[in-house]
Amino acid sequence: MVGAAGEDVTDIASGPLPVPVQVQRLHPDAPLPSYAVDGDAGADLCTMVDVRLQPGERALLPTGLAIALPAGYAGFVQPRSGLAWRVGLGMVNAPGTIPSGYRGEIKVIVVNHDRENAVELRRGERIAQRVEQARFEVVDRLPESARGAAGYGSTGGAAALSTGDLLAADTVPAANNRGDDR
């Protein structure tokens, strides 16, 4: 197989897309995984509980969902970039791996990396993204999309993101600019 730039992409990965994924609601009010913008790779996962995380504190947040992936595939739970950038919320085990055989509730282990401020999350807020394996093709230029280059919380979804405007590129609030990732 030859990619748009003329290189051989045969061994990168192949298979039909999208991957069919069965979802079971373990709680009747659990929001289904959803894509903020058509064509996104990450489907948002929401918390089923309210939580306030003090600086350095961790929590295991239930999503109220279980999934069945096809054999040979895995799902990956990753932090949302806007929550990471704006309030310091991360995942302890990023990415979290969901093997094809796992049928239990998807839970997300979050941590407040901010050294001074608590992070509050409300039931139903988007806390992470679930990404499945995909087939990649190397190209010289990417096509236009509805999202474009917008990211780092541009689709909203958590009250913590409404605390201020996104700072200029390469700028980190002084309270968080410590030179390490603790």
mmCIF file with all atom_site columns, C-alpha atoms in Angstrom:
data_model
loop_
_atom_site.group_PDB
_atom_site.id
_atom_site.type_symbol
_atom_site.label_atom_id
_atom_site.label_alt_id
_atom_site.label_comp_id
_atom_site.label_asym_id
_atom_site.label_entity_id
_atom_site.label_seq_id
_atom_site.pdbx_PDB_ins_code
_atom_site.Cartn_x
_atom_site.Cartn_y
_atom_site.Cartn_z
_atom_site.occupancy
_atom_site.B_iso_or_equiv
_atom_site.pdbx_formal_charge
_atom_site.auth_seq_id
_atom_site.auth_comp_id
_atom_site.auth_asym_id
_atom_site.auth_atom_id
_atom_site.pdbx_PDB_model_num
ATOM 1   C CA . MET A 1 1   ? 0.000   0.000  0.000  1.00 0.00 ? 1   MET A CA 1
ATOM 2   C CA . VAL A 1 2   ? 1.315   3.456  -0.902 1.00 0.00 ? 2   VAL A CA 1
ATOM 3   C CA . GLY A 1 3   ? 0.527   6.572  1.183  1.00 0.00 ? 3   GLY A CA 1
ATOM 4   C CA . ALA A 1 4   ? -0.286  10.015 -0.197 1.00 0.00 ? 4   ALA A CA 1
ATOM 5   C CA . ALA A 1 5   ? 3.394   11.020 0.080  1.00 0.00 ? 5   ALA A CA 1
ATOM 6   C CA . GLY A 1 6   ? 4.426   7.980  -1.996 1.00 0.00 ? 6   GLY A CA 1
ATOM 7   C CA . GLU A 1 7   ? 5.895   5.914  0.879  1.00 0.00 ? 7   GLU A CA 1
ATOM 8   C CA . ASP A 1 8   ? 5.081   2.292  1.669  1.00 0.00 ? 8   ASP A CA 1
ATOM 9   C CA . VAL A 1 9   ? 2.481   2.154  4.476  1.00 0.00 ? 9   VAL A CA 1
ATOM 10  C CA . THR A 1 10  ? 1.640   -1.549 4.189  1.00 0.00 ? 10  THR A CA 1
ATOM 11  C CA . ASP A 1 11  ? 3.093   -2.506 7.570  1.00 0.00 ? 11  ASP A CA 1
ATOM 12  C CA . ILE A 1 12  ? 1.737   0.437  9.603  1.00 0.00 ? 12  ILE A CA 1
ATOM 13  C CA . ALA A 1 13  ? -1.618  -1.167 10.450 1.00 0.00 ? 13  ALA A CA 1
ATOM 14  C CA . SER A 1 14  ? -4.551  -2.329 8.474  1.00 0.00 ? 14  SER A CA 1
ATOM 15  C CA . GLY A 1 15  ? -8.150  -3.248 9.046  1.00 0.00 ? 15  GLY A CA 1
ATOM 16  C CA . PRO A 1 16  ? -11.625 -1.869 8.657  1.00 0.00 ? 16  PRO A CA 1
ATOM 17  C CA . LEU A 1 17  ? -12.502 1.431  10.352 1.00 0.00 ? 17  LEU A CA 1
ATOM 18  C CA . PRO A 1 18  ? -14.340 2.354  12.450 1.00 0.00 ? 18  PRO A CA 1
ATOM 19  C CA . VAL A 1 19  ? -13.970 -0.423 14.985 1.00 0.00 ? 19  VAL A CA 1
ATOM 20  C CA . PRO A 1 20  ? -17.369 -1.662 16.191 1.00 0.00 ? 20  PRO A CA 1
ATOM 21  C CA . VAL A 1 21  ? -17.651 -1.277 19.969 1.00 0.00 ? 21  VAL A CA 1
ATOM 22  C CA . GLN A 1 22  ? -20.562 -2.539 22.066 1.00 0.00 ? 22  GLN A CA 1
ATOM 23  C CA . VAL A 1 23  ? -21.441 -0.320 25.050 1.00 0.00 ? 23  VAL A CA 1
ATOM 24  C CA . GLN A 1 24  ? -23.455 -1.270 28.133 1.00 0.00 ? 24  GLN A CA 1
ATOM 25  C CA . ARG A 1 25  ? -24.856 1.339  30.501 1.00 0.00 ? 25  ARG A CA 1
ATOM 26  C CA . LEU A 1 26  ? -24.261 0.118  34.049 1.00 0.00 ? 26  LEU A CA 1
ATOM 27  C CA . HIS A 1 27  ? -26.195 3.121  35.342 1.00 0.00 ? 27  HIS A CA 1
ATOM 28  C CA . PRO A 1 28  ? -29.303 4.370  33.488 1.00 0.00 ? 28  PRO A CA 1
ATOM 29  C CA . ASP A 1 29  ? -28.089 7.992  33.508 1.00 0.00 ? 29  ASP A CA 1
ATOM 30  C CA . ALA A 1 30  ? -24.550 7.270  32.283 1.00 0.00 ? 30  ALA A CA 1
ATOM 31  C CA . PRO A 1 31  ? -23.735 9.452  29.256 1.00 0.00 ? 31  PRO A CA 1
ATOM 32  C CA . LEU A 1 32  ? -22.628 7.379  26.283 1.00 0.00 ? 32  LEU A CA 1
ATOM 33  C CA . PRO A 1 33  ? -19.132 8.024  24.888 1.00 0.00 ? 33  PRO A CA 1
ATOM 34  C CA . SER A 1 34  ? -19.425 10.879 22.419 1.00 0.00 ? 34  SER A CA 1
ATOM 35  C CA . TYR A 1 35  ? -17.241 12.738 19.961 1.00 0.00 ? 35  TYR A CA 1
ATOM 36  C CA . ALA A 1 36  ? -17.114 16.528 20.432 1.00 0.00 ? 36  ALA A CA 1
ATOM 37  C CA . VAL A 1 37  ? -16.419 17.070 16.718 1.00 0.00 ? 37  VAL A CA 1
ATOM 38  C CA . ASP A 1 38  ? -17.198 14.751 13.812 1.00 0.00 ? 38  ASP A CA 1
ATOM 39  C CA . GLY A 1 39  ? -14.103 12.707 12.952 1.00 0.00 ? 39  GLY A CA 1
ATOM 40  C CA . ASP A 1 40  ? -12.432 12.998 16.389 1.00 0.00 ? 40  ASP A CA 1
ATOM 41  C CA . ALA A 1 41  ? -10.372 9.988  17.480 1.00 0.00 ? 41  ALA A CA 1
ATOM 42  C CA . GLY A 1 42  ? -11.218 10.374 21.170 1.00 0.00 ? 42  GLY A CA 1
ATOM 43  C CA . ALA A 1 43  ? -14.726 9.765  22.479 1.00 0.00 ? 43  ALA A CA 1
ATOM 44  C CA . ASP A 1 44  ? -15.364 11.671 25.699 1.00 0.00 ? 44  ASP A CA 1
ATOM 45  C CA . LEU A 1 45  ? -16.016 9.792  28.943 1.00 0.00 ? 45  LEU A CA 1
ATOM 46  C CA . CYS A 1 46  ? -17.935 11.426 31.794 1.00 0.00 ? 46  CYS A CA 1
ATOM 47  C CA . THR A 1 47  ? -17.785 10.997 35.543 1.00 0.00 ? 47  THR A CA 1
ATOM 48  C CA . MET A 1 48  ? -20.808 9.635  37.405 1.00 0.00 ? 48  MET A CA 1
ATOM 49  C CA . VAL A 1 49  ? -19.884 11.371 40.683 1.00 0.00 ? 49  VAL A CA 1
ATOM 50  C CA . ASP A 1 50  ? -19.121 14.822 42.036 1.00 0.00 ? 50  ASP A CA 1
ATOM 51  C CA . VAL A 1 51  ? -15.596 15.119 43.375 1.00 0.00 ? 51  VAL A CA 1
ATOM 52  C CA . ARG A 1 52  ? -13.310 17.801 44.803 1.00 0.00 ? 52  ARG A CA 1
ATOM 53  C CA . LEU A 1 53  ? -9.609  16.986 44.489 1.00 0.00 ? 53  LEU A CA 1
ATOM 54  C CA . GLN A 1 54  ? -7.174  18.857 46.692 1.00 0.00 ? 54  GLN A CA 1
ATOM 55  C CA . PRO A 1 55  ? -3.666  19.499 45.318 1.00 0.00 ? 55  PRO A CA 1
ATOM 56  C CA . GLY A 1 56  ? -1.886  16.164 44.797 1.00 0.00 ? 56  GLY A CA 1
ATOM 57  C CA . GLU A 1 57  ? -5.019  14.129 45.527 1.00 0.00 ? 57  GLU A CA 1
ATOM 58  C CA . ARG A 1 58  ? -6.137  11.164 43.375 1.00 0.00 ? 58  ARG A CA 1
ATOM 59  C CA . ALA A 1 59  ? -9.573  9.654  42.759 1.00 0.00 ? 59  ALA A CA 1
ATOM 60  C CA . LEU A 1 60  ? -11.031 6.672  40.915 1.00 0.00 ? 60  LEU A CA 1
ATOM 61  C CA . LEU A 1 61  ? -13.995 8.008  38.946 1.00 0.00 ? 61  LEU A CA 1
ATOM 62  C CA . PRO A 1 62  ? -16.704 5.678  37.629 1.00 0.00 ? 62  PRO A CA 1
ATOM 63  C CA . THR A 1 63  ? -18.179 6.262  34.163 1.00 0.00 ? 63  THR A CA 1
ATOM 64  C CA . GLY A 1 64  ? -21.181 3.955  34.511 1.00 0.00 ? 64  GLY A CA 1
ATOM 65  C CA . LEU A 1 65  ? -20.172 2.212  31.263 1.00 0.00 ? 65  LEU A CA 1
ATOM 66  C CA . ALA A 1 66  ? -18.714 -1.118 30.179 1.00 0.00 ? 66  ALA A CA 1
ATOM 67  C CA . ILE A 1 67  ? -17.600 -1.968 26.642 1.00 0.00 ? 67  ILE A CA 1
ATOM 68  C CA . ALA A 1 68  ? -16.826 -4.982 24.475 1.00 0.00 ? 68  ALA A CA 1
ATOM 69  C CA . LEU A 1 69  ? -14.042 -4.485 21.962 1.00 0.00 ? 69  LEU A CA 1
ATOM 70  C CA . PRO A 1 70  ? -13.401 -6.968 19.151 1.00 0.00 ? 70  PRO A CA 1
ATOM 71  C CA . ALA A 1 71  ? -10.691 -9.557 19.843 1.00 0.00 ? 71  ALA A CA 1
ATOM 72  C CA . GLY A 1 72  ? -7.221  -8.241 19.067 1.00 0.00 ? 72  GLY A CA 1
ATOM 73  C CA . TYR A 1 73  ? -8.111  -4.600 19.761 1.00 0.00 ? 73  TYR A CA 1
ATOM 74  C CA . ALA A 1 74  ? -7.561  -2.366 22.771 1.00 0.00 ? 74  ALA A CA 1
ATOM 75  C CA . GLY A 1 75  ? -9.045  0.914  23.896 1.00 0.00 ? 75  GLY A CA 1
ATOM 76  C CA . PHE A 1 76  ? -6.950  3.641  25.481 1.00 0.00 ? 76  PHE A CA 1
ATOM 77  C CA . VAL A 1 77  ? -8.224  6.124  28.055 1.00 0.00 ? 77  VAL A CA 1
ATOM 78  C CA . GLN A 1 78  ? -6.344  9.402  27.905 1.00 0.00 ? 78  GLN A CA 1
ATOM 79  C CA . PRO A 1 79  ? -6.556  12.733 29.728 1.00 0.00 ? 79  PRO A CA 1
ATOM 80  C CA . ARG A 1 80  ? -8.418  15.655 28.197 1.00 0.00 ? 80  ARG A CA 1
ATOM 81  C CA . SER A 1 81  ? -5.879  18.270 27.162 1.00 0.00 ? 81  SER A CA 1
ATOM 82  C CA . GLY A 1 82  ? -7.973  21.244 28.284 1.00 0.00 ? 82  GLY A CA 1
ATOM 83  C CA . LEU A 1 83  ? -8.335  19.936 31.828 1.00 0.00 ? 83  LEU A CA 1
ATOM 84  C CA . ALA A 1 84  ? -4.621  19.156 31.953 1.00 0.00 ? 84  ALA A CA 1
ATOM 85  C CA . TRP A 1 85  ? -3.587  22.586 30.686 1.00 0.00 ? 85  TRP A CA 1
ATOM 86  C CA . ARG A 1 86  ? -6.086  24.782 32.493 1.00 0.00 ? 86  ARG A CA 1
ATOM 87  C CA . VAL A 1 87  ? -6.476  23.135 35.910 1.00 0.00 ? 87  VAL A CA 1
ATOM 88  C CA . GLY A 1 88  ? -3.710  20.505 36.124 1.00 0.00 ? 88  GLY A CA 1
ATOM 89  C CA . LEU A 1 89  ? -5.973  17.456 36.022 1.00 0.00 ? 89  LEU A CA 1
ATOM 90  C CA . GLY A 1 90  ? -4.193  14.377 34.740 1.00 0.00 ? 90  GLY A CA 1
ATOM 91  C CA . MET A 1 91  ? -4.412  10.618 34.820 1.00 0.00 ? 91  MET A CA 1
ATOM 92  C CA . VAL A 1 92  ? -2.142  8.549  37.000 1.00 0.00 ? 92  VAL A CA 1
ATOM 93  C CA . ASN A 1 93  ? -1.879  5.740  34.440 1.00 0.00 ? 93  ASN A CA 1
ATOM 94  C CA . ALA A 1 94  ? -2.092  7.600  31.150 1.00 0.00 ? 94  ALA A CA 1
ATOM 95  C CA . PRO A 1 95  ? -2.972  6.051  28.910 1.00 0.00 ? 95  PRO A CA 1
ATOM 96  C CA . GLY A 1 96  ? -5.167  3.543  30.678 1.00 0.00 ? 96  GLY A CA 1
ATOM 97  C CA . THR A 1 97  ? -5.496  0.397  28.576 1.00 0.00 ? 97  THR A CA 1
ATOM 98  C CA . ILE A 1 98  ? -8.805  -1.415 28.066 1.00 0.00 ? 98  ILE A CA 1
ATOM 99  C CA . PRO A 1 99  ? -8.058  -4.892 26.687 1.00 0.00 ? 99  PRO A CA 1
ATOM 100 C CA . SER A 1 100 ? -10.565 -6.499 24.338 1.00 0.00 ? 100 SER A CA 1
ATOM 101 C CA . GLY A 1 101 ? -11.622 -9.013 26.952 1.00 0.00 ? 101 GLY A CA 1
ATOM 102 C CA . TYR A 1 102 ? -12.371 -6.542 29.762 1.00 0.00 ? 102 TYR A CA 1
ATOM 103 C CA . ARG A 1 103 ? -16.079 -6.217 30.508 1.00 0.00 ? 103 ARG A CA 1
ATOM 104 C CA . GLY A 1 104 ? -16.042 -4.311 33.809 1.00 0.00 ? 104 GLY A CA 1
ATOM 105 C CA . GLU A 1 105 ? -16.895 -0.676 34.380 1.00 0.00 ? 105 GLU A CA 1
ATOM 106 C CA . ILE A 1 106 ? -14.530 1.819  32.811 1.00 0.00 ? 106 ILE A CA 1
ATOM 107 C CA . LYS A 1 107 ? -13.083 3.881  35.645 1.00 0.00 ? 107 LYS A CA 1
ATOM 108 C CA . VAL A 1 108 ? -10.651 6.755  35.321 1.00 0.00 ? 108 VAL A CA 1
ATOM 109 C CA . ILE A 1 109 ? -7.851  7.377  37.830 1.00 0.00 ? 109 ILE A CA 1
ATOM 110 C CA . VAL A 1 110 ? -7.382  11.151 37.964 1.00 0.00 ? 110 VAL A CA 1
ATOM 111 C CA . VAL A 1 111 ? -4.896  13.297 39.871 1.00 0.00 ? 111 VAL A CA 1
ATOM 112 C CA . ASN A 1 112 ? -4.793  17.017 40.628 1.00 0.00 ? 112 ASN A CA 1
ATOM 113 C CA . HIS A 1 113 ? -1.273  18.117 39.658 1.00 0.00 ? 113 HIS A CA 1
ATOM 114 C CA . ASP A 1 114 ? -1.877  21.743 40.694 1.00 0.00 ? 114 ASP A CA 1
ATOM 115 C CA . ARG A 1 115 ? 0.089   22.588 43.844 1.00 0.00 ? 115 ARG A CA 1
ATOM 116 C CA . GLU A 1 116 ? -2.253  25.270 45.154 1.00 0.00 ? 116 GLU A CA 1
ATOM 117 C CA . ASN A 1 117 ? -5.815  24.890 43.872 1.00 0.00 ? 117 ASN A CA 1
ATOM 118 C CA . ALA A 1 118 ? -8.462  22.226 44.265 1.00 0.00 ? 118 ALA A CA 1
ATOM 119 C CA . VAL A 1 119 ? -10.230 20.877 41.162 1.00 0.00 ? 119 VAL A CA 1
ATOM 120 C CA . GLU A 1 120 ? -13.974 20.287 41.254 1.00 0.00 ? 120 GLU A CA 1
ATOM 121 C CA . LEU A 1 121 ? -15.657 17.915 38.833 1.00 0.00 ? 121 LEU A CA 1
ATOM 122 C CA . ARG A 1 122 ? -19.411 17.442 38.597 1.00 0.00 ? 122 ARG A CA 1
ATOM 123 C CA . ARG A 1 123 ? -21.383 14.364 37.652 1.00 0.00 ? 123 ARG A CA 1
ATOM 124 C CA . GLY A 1 124 ? -21.786 14.257 33.864 1.00 0.00 ? 124 GLY A CA 1
ATOM 125 C CA . GLU A 1 125 ? -18.670 16.310 33.070 1.00 0.00 ? 125 GLU A CA 1
ATOM 126 C CA . ARG A 1 126 ? -16.216 15.014 30.492 1.00 0.00 ? 126 ARG A CA 1
ATOM 127 C CA . ILE A 1 127 ? -13.080 13.807 32.273 1.00 0.00 ? 127 ILE A CA 1
ATOM 128 C CA . ALA A 1 128 ? -11.169 11.678 29.750 1.00 0.00 ? 128 ALA A CA 1
ATOM 129 C CA . GLN A 1 129 ? -11.167 10.365 26.185 1.00 0.00 ? 129 GLN A CA 1
ATOM 130 C CA . ARG A 1 130 ? -11.324 6.787  24.962 1.00 0.00 ? 130 ARG A CA 1
ATOM 131 C CA . VAL A 1 131 ? -9.346  6.035  21.819 1.00 0.00 ? 131 VAL A CA 1
ATOM 132 C CA . GLU A 1 132 ? -9.246  2.769  19.895 1.00 0.00 ? 132 GLU A CA 1
ATOM 133 C CA . GLN A 1 133 ? -6.536  1.517  17.595 1.00 0.00 ? 133 GLN A CA 1
ATOM 134 C CA . ALA A 1 134 ? -6.588  3.010  14.122 1.00 0.00 ? 134 ALA A CA 1
ATOM 135 C CA . ARG A 1 135 ? -4.948  2.643  10.734 1.00 0.00 ? 135 ARG A CA 1
ATOM 136 C CA . PHE A 1 136 ? -2.519  5.416  9.877  1.00 0.00 ? 136 PHE A CA 1
ATOM 137 C CA . GLU A 1 137 ? -1.492  6.803  6.530  1.00 0.00 ? 137 GLU A CA 1
ATOM 138 C CA . VAL A 1 138 ? 1.369   9.297  6.255  1.00 0.00 ? 138 VAL A CA 1
ATOM 139 C CA . VAL A 1 139 ? 0.503   12.399 4.197  1.00 0.00 ? 139 VAL A CA 1
ATOM 140 C CA . ASP A 1 140 ? 2.284   15.646 3.320  1.00 0.00 ? 140 ASP A CA 1
ATOM 141 C CA . ARG A 1 141 ? -0.657  17.864 4.262  1.00 0.00 ? 141 ARG A CA 1
ATOM 142 C CA . LEU A 1 142 ? -3.700  17.223 6.395  1.00 0.00 ? 142 LEU A CA 1
ATOM 143 C CA . PRO A 1 143 ? -7.185  18.003 5.069  1.00 0.00 ? 143 PRO A CA 1
ATOM 144 C CA . GLU A 1 144 ? -9.248  20.805 6.652  1.00 0.00 ? 144 GLU A CA 1
ATOM 145 C CA . SER A 1 145 ? -11.663 19.866 9.460  1.00 0.00 ? 145 SER A CA 1
ATOM 146 C CA . ALA A 1 146 ? -14.438 21.423 11.541 1.00 0.00 ? 146 ALA A CA 1
ATOM 147 C CA . ARG A 1 147 ? -12.142 21.512 14.603 1.00 0.00 ? 147 ARG A CA 1
ATOM 148 C CA . GLY A 1 148 ? -9.042  22.665 12.793 1.00 0.00 ? 148 GLY A CA 1
ATOM 149 C CA . ALA A 1 149 ? -6.198  23.359 15.217 1.00 0.00 ? 149 ALA A CA 1
ATOM 150 C CA . ALA A 1 150 ? -8.529  24.192 18.145 1.00 0.00 ? 150 ALA A CA 1
ATOM 151 C CA . GLY A 1 151 ? -7.754  22.117 21.200 1.00 0.00 ? 151 GLY A CA 1
ATOM 152 C CA . TYR A 1 152 ? -6.815  22.312 24.874 1.00 0.00 ? 152 TYR A CA 1
ATOM 153 C CA . GLY A 1 153 ? -10.376 22.639 26.127 1.00 0.00 ? 153 GLY A CA 1
ATOM 154 C CA . SER A 1 154 ? -11.845 24.362 23.074 1.00 0.00 ? 154 SER A CA 1
ATOM 155 C CA . THR A 1 155 ? -14.989 22.198 23.247 1.00 0.00 ? 155 THR A CA 1
ATOM 156 C CA . GLY A 1 156 ? -15.595 22.979 26.939 1.00 0.00 ? 156 GLY A CA 1
ATOM 157 C CA . GLY A 1 157 ? -17.353 20.356 28.998 1.00 0.00 ? 157 GLY A CA 1
ATOM 158 C CA . ALA A 1 158 ? -16.170 20.949 32.556 1.00 0.00 ? 158 ALA A CA 1
ATOM 159 C CA . ALA A 1 159 ? -16.912 23.853 34.888 1.00 0.00 ? 159 ALA A CA 1
ATOM 160 C CA . ALA A 1 160 ? -13.212 24.003 35.760 1.00 0.00 ? 160 ALA A CA 1
ATOM 161 C CA . LEU A 1 161 ? -12.467 25.109 32.183 1.00 0.00 ? 161 LEU A CA 1
ATOM 162 C CA . SER A 1 162 ? -14.527 28.283 32.584 1.00 0.00 ? 162 SER A CA 1
ATOM 163 C CA . THR A 1 163 ? -12.065 29.795 35.085 1.00 0.00 ? 163 THR A CA 1
ATOM 164 C CA . GLY A 1 164 ? -10.208 31.830 32.471 1.00 0.00 ? 164 GLY A CA 1
ATOM 165 C CA . ASP A 1 165 ? -9.072  32.215 28.921 1.00 0.00 ? 165 ASP A CA 1
ATOM 166 C CA . LEU A 1 166 ? -6.454  29.943 27.424 1.00 0.00 ? 166 LEU A CA 1
ATOM 167 C CA . LEU A 1 167 ? -3.047  31.504 27.894 1.00 0.00 ? 167 LEU A CA 1
ATOM 168 C CA . ALA A 1 168 ? -0.674  32.296 25.049 1.00 0.00 ? 168 ALA A CA 1
ATOM 169 C CA . ALA A 1 169 ? 1.377   29.432 23.654 1.00 0.00 ? 169 ALA A CA 1
ATOM 170 C CA . ASP A 1 170 ? 4.285   28.278 25.827 1.00 0.00 ? 170 ASP A CA 1
ATOM 171 C CA . THR A 1 171 ? 2.887   30.111 28.864 1.00 0.00 ? 171 THR A CA 1
ATOM 172 C CA . VAL A 1 172 ? 2.179   28.313 32.119 1.00 0.00 ? 172 VAL A CA 1
ATOM 173 C CA . PRO A 1 173 ? 0.554   30.060 35.114 1.00 0.00 ? 173 PRO A CA 1
ATOM 174 C CA . ALA A 1 174 ? 3.240   30.995 37.656 1.00 0.00 ? 174 ALA A CA 1
ATOM 175 C CA . ALA A 1 175 ? 1.668   28.808 40.345 1.00 0.00 ? 175 ALA A CA 1
ATOM 176 C CA . ASN A 1 176 ? 2.141   25.772 38.117 1.00 0.00 ? 176 ASN A CA 1
ATOM 177 C CA . ASN A 1 177 ? 5.518   26.661 36.577 1.00 0.00 ? 177 ASN A CA 1
ATOM 178 C CA . ARG A 1 178 ? 7.744   24.610 38.848 1.00 0.00 ? 178 ARG A CA 1
ATOM 179 C CA . GLY A 1 179 ? 9.847   22.760 36.269 1.00 0.00 ? 179 GLY A CA 1
ATOM 180 C CA . ASP A 1 180 ? 8.653   19.299 37.259 1.00 0.00 ? 180 ASP A CA 1
ATOM 181 C CA . ASP A 1 181 ? 5.523   17.196 36.876 1.00 0.00 ? 181 ASP A CA 1
ATOM 182 C CA . ARG A 1 182 ? 4.635   16.534 40.509 1.00 0.00 ? 182 ARG A CA 1
#
